[in-house]
Coordinates of C-alpha atoms and ligand atoms in Angstrom, one line a residue:
X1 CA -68.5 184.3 9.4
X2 CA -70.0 185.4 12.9
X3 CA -68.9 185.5 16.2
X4 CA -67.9 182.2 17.5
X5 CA -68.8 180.5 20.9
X6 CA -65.7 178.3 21.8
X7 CA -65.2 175.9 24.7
X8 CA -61.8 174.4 25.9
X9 CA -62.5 171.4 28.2
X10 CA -59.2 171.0 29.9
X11 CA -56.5 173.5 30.9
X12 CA -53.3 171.2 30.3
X13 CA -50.5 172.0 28.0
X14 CA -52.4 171.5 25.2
X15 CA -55.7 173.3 26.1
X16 CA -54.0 176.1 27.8
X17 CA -52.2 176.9 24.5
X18 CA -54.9 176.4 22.4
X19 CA -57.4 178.3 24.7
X20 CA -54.7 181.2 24.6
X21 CA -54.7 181.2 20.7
X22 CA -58.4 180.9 20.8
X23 CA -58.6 183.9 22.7
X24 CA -56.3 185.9 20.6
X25 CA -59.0 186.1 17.8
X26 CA -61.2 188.5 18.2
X27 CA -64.0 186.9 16.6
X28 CA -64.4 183.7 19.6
X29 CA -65.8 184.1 22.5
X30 CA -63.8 181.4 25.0
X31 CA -64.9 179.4 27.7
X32 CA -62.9 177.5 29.5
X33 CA -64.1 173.8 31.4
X34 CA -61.9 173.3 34.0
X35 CA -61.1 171.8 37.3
X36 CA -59.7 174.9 39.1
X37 CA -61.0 178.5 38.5
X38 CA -58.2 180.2 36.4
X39 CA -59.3 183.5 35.4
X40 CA -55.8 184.5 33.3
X41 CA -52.9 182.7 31.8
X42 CA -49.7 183.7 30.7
X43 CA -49.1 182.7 27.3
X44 CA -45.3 182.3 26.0
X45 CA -44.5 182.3 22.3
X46 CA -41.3 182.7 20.3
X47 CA -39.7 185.6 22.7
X48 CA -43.2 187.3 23.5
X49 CA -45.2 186.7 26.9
X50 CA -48.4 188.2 27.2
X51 CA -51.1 187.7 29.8
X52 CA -54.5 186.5 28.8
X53 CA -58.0 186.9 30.9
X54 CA -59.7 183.3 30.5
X55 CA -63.7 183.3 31.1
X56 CA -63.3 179.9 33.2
X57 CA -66.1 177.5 34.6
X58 CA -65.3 174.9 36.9
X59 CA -69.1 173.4 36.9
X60 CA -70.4 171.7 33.8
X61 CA -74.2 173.0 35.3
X62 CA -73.0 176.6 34.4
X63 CA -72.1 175.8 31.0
X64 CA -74.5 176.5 27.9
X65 CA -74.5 175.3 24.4
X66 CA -71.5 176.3 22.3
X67 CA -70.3 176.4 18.4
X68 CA -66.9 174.1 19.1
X69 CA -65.6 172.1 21.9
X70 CA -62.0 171.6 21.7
X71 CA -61.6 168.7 23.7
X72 CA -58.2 168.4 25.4
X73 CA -58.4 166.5 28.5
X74 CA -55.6 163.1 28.3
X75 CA -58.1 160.6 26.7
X76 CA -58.3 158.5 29.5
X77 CA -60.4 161.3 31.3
X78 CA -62.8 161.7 28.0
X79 CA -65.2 160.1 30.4
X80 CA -65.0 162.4 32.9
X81 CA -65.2 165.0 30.5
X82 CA -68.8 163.8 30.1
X83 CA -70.6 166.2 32.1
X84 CA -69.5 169.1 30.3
X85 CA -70.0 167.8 26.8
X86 CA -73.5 166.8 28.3
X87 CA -74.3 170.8 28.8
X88 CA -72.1 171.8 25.8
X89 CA -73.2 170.0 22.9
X90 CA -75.9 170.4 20.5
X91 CA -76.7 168.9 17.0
X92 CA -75.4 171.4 15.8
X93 CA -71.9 171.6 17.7
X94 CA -68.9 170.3 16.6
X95 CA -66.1 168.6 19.3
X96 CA -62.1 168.6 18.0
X97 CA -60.9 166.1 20.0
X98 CA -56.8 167.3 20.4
X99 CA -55.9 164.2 22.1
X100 CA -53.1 161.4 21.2
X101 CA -53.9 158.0 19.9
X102 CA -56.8 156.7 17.0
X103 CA -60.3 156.2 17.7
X104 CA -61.5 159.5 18.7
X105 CA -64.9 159.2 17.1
X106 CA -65.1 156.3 19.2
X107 CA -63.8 157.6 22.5
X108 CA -65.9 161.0 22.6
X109 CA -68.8 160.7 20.2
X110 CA -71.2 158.4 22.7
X111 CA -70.8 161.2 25.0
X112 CA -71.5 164.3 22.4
X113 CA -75.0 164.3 21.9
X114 CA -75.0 163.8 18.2
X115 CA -72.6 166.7 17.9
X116 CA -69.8 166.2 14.6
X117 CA -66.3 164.9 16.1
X118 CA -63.5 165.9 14.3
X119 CA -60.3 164.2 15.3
X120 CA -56.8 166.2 15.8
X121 CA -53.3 165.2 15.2
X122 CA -51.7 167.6 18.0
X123 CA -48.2 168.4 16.1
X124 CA -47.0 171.1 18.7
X125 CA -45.4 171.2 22.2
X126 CA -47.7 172.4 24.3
X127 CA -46.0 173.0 28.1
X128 CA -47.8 174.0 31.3
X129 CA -45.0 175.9 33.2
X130 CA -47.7 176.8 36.1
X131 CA -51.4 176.1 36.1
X132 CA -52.0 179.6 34.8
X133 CA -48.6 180.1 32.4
X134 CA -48.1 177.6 29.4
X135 CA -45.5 178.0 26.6
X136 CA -46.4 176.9 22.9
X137 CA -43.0 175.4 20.6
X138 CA -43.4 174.5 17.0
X139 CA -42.2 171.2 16.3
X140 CA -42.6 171.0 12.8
X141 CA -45.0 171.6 9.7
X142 CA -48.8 172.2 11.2
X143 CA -49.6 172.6 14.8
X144 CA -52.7 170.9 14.1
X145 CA -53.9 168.6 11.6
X146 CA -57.6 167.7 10.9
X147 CA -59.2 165.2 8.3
X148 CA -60.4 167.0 5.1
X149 CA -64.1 167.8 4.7
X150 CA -66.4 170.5 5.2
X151 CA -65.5 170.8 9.3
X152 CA -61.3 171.6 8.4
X153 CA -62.0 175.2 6.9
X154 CA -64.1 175.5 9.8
X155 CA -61.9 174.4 12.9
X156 CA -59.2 176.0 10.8
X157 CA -61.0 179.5 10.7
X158 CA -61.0 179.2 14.6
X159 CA -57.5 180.0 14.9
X160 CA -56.7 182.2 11.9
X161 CA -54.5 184.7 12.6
X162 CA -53.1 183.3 16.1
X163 CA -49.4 181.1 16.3
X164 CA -51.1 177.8 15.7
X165 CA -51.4 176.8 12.1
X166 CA -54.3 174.0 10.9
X167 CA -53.4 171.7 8.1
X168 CA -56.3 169.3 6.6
X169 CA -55.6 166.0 5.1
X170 CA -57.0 163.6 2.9
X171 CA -54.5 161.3 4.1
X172 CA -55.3 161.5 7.7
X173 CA -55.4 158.1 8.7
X174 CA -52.1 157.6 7.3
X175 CA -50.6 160.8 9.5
X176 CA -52.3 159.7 12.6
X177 CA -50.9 156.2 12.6
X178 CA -47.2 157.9 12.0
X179 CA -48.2 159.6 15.1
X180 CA -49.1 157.4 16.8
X181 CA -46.0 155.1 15.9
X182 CA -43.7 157.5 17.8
X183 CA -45.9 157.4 20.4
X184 CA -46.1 153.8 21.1
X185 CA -42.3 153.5 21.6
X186 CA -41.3 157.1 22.9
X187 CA -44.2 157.0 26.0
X188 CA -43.8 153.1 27.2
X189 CA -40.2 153.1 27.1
X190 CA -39.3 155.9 28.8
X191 CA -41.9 155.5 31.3
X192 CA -40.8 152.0 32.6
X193 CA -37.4 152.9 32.2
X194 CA -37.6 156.1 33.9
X195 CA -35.5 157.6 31.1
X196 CA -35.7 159.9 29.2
X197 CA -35.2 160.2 25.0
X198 CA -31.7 158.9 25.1
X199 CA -32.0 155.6 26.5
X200 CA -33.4 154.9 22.6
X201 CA -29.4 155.0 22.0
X202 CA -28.7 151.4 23.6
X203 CA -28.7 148.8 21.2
X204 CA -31.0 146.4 23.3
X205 CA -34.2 149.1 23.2
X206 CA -33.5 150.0 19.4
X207 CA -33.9 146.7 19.3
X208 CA -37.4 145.9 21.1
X209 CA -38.5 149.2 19.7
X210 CA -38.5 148.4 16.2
X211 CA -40.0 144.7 17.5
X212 CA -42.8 147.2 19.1
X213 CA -42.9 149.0 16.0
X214 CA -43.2 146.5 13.0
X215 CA -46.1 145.0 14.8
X216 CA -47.8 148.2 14.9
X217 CA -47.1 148.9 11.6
X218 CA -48.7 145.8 10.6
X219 CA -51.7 146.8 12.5
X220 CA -51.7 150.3 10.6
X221 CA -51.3 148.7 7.2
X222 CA -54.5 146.3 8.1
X223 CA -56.6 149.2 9.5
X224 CA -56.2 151.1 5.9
X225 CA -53.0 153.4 6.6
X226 CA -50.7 153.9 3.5
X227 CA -47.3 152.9 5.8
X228 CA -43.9 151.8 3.8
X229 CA -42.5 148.5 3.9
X230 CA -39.4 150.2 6.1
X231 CA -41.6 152.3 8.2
X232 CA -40.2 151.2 11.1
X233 CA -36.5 151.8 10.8
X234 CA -37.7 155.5 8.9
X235 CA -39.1 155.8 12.3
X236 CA -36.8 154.7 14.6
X237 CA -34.4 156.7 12.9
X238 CA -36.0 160.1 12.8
X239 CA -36.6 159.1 16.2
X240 CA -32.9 159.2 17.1
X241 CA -32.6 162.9 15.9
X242 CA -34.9 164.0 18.8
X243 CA -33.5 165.8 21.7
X244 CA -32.0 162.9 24.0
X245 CA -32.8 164.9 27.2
X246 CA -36.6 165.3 26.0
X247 CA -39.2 163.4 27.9
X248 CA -42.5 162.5 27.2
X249 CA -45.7 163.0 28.4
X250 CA -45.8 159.5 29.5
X251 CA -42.1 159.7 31.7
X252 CA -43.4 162.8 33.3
X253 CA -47.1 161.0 34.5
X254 CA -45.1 158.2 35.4
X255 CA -42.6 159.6 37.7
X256 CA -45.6 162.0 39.3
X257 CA -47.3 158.8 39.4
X258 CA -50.3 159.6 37.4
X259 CA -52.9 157.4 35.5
X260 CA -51.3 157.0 32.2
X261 CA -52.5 157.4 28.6
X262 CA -51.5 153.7 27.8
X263 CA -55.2 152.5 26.4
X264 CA -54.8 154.8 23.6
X265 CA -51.4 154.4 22.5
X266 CA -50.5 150.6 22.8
X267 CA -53.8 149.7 24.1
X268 CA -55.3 151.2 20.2
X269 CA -53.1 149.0 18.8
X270 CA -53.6 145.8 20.8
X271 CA -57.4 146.3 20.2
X272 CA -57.1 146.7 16.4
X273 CA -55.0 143.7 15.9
X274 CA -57.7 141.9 17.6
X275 CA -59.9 143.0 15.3
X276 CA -57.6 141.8 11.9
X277 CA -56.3 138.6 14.0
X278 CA -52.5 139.9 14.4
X279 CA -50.1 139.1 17.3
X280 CA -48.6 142.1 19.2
X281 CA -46.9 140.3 21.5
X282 CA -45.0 143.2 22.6
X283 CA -47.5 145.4 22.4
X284 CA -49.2 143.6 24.3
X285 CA -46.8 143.3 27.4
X286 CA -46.1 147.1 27.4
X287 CA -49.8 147.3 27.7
X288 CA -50.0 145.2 30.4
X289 CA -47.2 146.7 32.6
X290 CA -48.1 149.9 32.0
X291 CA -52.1 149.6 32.7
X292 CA -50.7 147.7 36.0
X293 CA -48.7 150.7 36.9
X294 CA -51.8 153.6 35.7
X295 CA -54.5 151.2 37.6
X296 CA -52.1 151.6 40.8
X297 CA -51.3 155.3 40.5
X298 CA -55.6 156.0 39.7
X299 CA -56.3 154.2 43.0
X300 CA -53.8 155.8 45.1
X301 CA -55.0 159.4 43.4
X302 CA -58.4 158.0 44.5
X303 CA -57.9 157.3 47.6
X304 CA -56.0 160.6 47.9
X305 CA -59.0 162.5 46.9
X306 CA -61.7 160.6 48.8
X307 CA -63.2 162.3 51.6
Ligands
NAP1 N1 -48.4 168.5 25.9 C1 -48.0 168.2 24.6 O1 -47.0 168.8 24.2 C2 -48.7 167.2 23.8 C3 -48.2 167.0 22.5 C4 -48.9 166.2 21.6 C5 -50.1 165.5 22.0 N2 -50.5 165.7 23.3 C6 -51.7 165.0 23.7 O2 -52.7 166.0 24.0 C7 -53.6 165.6 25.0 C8 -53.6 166.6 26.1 O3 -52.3 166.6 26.7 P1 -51.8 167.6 27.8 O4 -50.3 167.5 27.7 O5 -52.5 168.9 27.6 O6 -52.3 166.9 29.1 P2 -52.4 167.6 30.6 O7 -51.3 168.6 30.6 O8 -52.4 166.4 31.5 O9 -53.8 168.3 30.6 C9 -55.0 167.7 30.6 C10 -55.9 168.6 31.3 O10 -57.2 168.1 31.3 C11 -57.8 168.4 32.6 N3 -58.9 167.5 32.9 C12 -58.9 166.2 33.0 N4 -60.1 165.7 33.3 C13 -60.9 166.8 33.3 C14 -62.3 167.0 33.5 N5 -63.1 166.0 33.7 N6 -62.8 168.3 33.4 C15 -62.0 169.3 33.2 N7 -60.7 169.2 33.0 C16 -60.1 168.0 33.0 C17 -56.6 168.2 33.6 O11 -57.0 168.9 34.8 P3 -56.0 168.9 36.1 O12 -55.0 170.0 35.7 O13 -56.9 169.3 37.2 O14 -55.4 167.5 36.2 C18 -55.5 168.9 32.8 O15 -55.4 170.2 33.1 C19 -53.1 164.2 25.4 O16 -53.8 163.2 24.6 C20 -51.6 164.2 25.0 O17 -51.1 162.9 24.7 C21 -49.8 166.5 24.2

């Protein structure tokens, strides 16, 4: 295989360590989309720290046509995102889309031209020290995980012989709705309790949280995902072996008041038992006070902003 002309859109956590490992092969060329010019990272891994130089654009109009996108804005900015998928994407591109949550075709490909979207399970911590320094931990098995097919060797070529390691799965859907079962208890909770991991400990939240999860796993089971009849306590449990001062991603945009990723998590599941006729009642509520809180924090960020 050729050279390969890569973009990153979105120098977070995860596209700051994924546009380091990208850059560690030598057979990409990296471009990075972002908001604010960054023209090297630091890149921590294990005990090593090396410094990176980043080819970084910061408007979409200088971007050209690339190989791979690897989207990895929050997916509540995919919109935003737009512009630079506009000048980035071909027919014959293809868009990873390392975001949280279901639906990706859904979320990016009315933006992508008619480029292939290949949805990401994002398995690894990716944490942005600094704007320019980001550390990658392994949680656990792959880093990334992609749906079998002909794109997987593909993506997966991207990053050989750099830390992150791509899986492919025939069983995707399954492994995205485990995902995303964590997710929908781990982000809401500790964001409107302003707690972090251990609060899961207290006997009232175990309970709602396996109330929050046996809905979704309904959901799951409906929308074709191979999920056991106790998937909910096998959750909860493993769930209980995490780190109790850990945060999430939700906890942090919450107390930095940030728009939050809530119409992915909760909000995927609320819209697909609309689609099978299932009450999530507490889905639904966790929803609600969390998109109240999000809308609030986007306005003031708005007004912040505006000239
Ligand atoms: N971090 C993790 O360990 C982790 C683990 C698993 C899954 N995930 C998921 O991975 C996804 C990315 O998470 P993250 O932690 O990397 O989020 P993040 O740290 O908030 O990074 C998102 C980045 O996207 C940038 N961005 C937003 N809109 C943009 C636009 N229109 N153009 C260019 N850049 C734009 C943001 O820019 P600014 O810096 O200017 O705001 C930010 O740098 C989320 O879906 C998250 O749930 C994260």
């Amino acid at each position: 295989m050729g050279r390969r002309k890569v973009a990153v859109v979105g120098l977070g956590g995860i596209g700051g360590v994924a546009a380091a490992c990208l850059s560690l092969s030598g057979d990409n060329d990296v471009t990075v989309c972002a908001r604010r010019p960054i023209d090297a990272l630091t890149f921590d891994h294990n005990d090593d720290s090396v410094r990176i130089a980043l080819n970084t654009l910061t408007d979409p109009q200088q971007a050209e046509p690339v190989d791979w996108v690897v989207l990895c804005t929050k997916a509540q900015d995919t919109a935003s995102a737009a512009p630079w998928l506009e000048r980035l994407c071909t027919l014959h591109t293809a868009v990873a889309v390392l975001q949280n949550g279901i639906g990706h075709e859904e979320r990016v490909a009315p933006h992508a031209k008619g480029a292939a979207v290949l949805p990401a399970i994002v398995y690894y911590n990716g944490e942005r020290i600094a704007p320019d320094h980001m550390r990658l931990r392994h949680i656990r098995g792959h880093d990334l995980l992609v749906p079998a097919g002909p794109r997987s060797d593909e993506f997966a070529a991207l990053f050989a012989g750099t830390p992150i390691d791509v899986g492919a799965s025939d069983a995707f859907l399954t492994f995205q709705w485990r995902k995303l079962l964590i997710n929908v208890i781990a982000n809401p909770i500790t964001a409107l309790t302003r707690q972090r991991l251990g609060v899961f400990r207290r006997a009232d939240i175990e309970e709602l949280s396996l109330g929050v999860l046996r809905e979704a796993v309904a959901v799951g089971r409906a929308e074709g995902a191979a999920l056991d009849d106790n998937e909910a306590e096998t959750i909860f449990a493993t769930f209980l072996g995490y780190p109790p001062e850990a945060g999430t991603s939700m906890y942090f945009d919450c107390l930095a008041e940030r728009p939050l990723e809530i119409e992915a998590l909760n909000g995927a599941v609320v819209a697909a038992a609309r689609r099978h006729g299932i009450p999530v009642p507490l889905n639904t509520a966790l929803v609600a006070l969390l998109s109240a809180i999000s809308d609030t924090n986007a306005a003031a960020a708005a007004t912040a902003t505006a000239p």
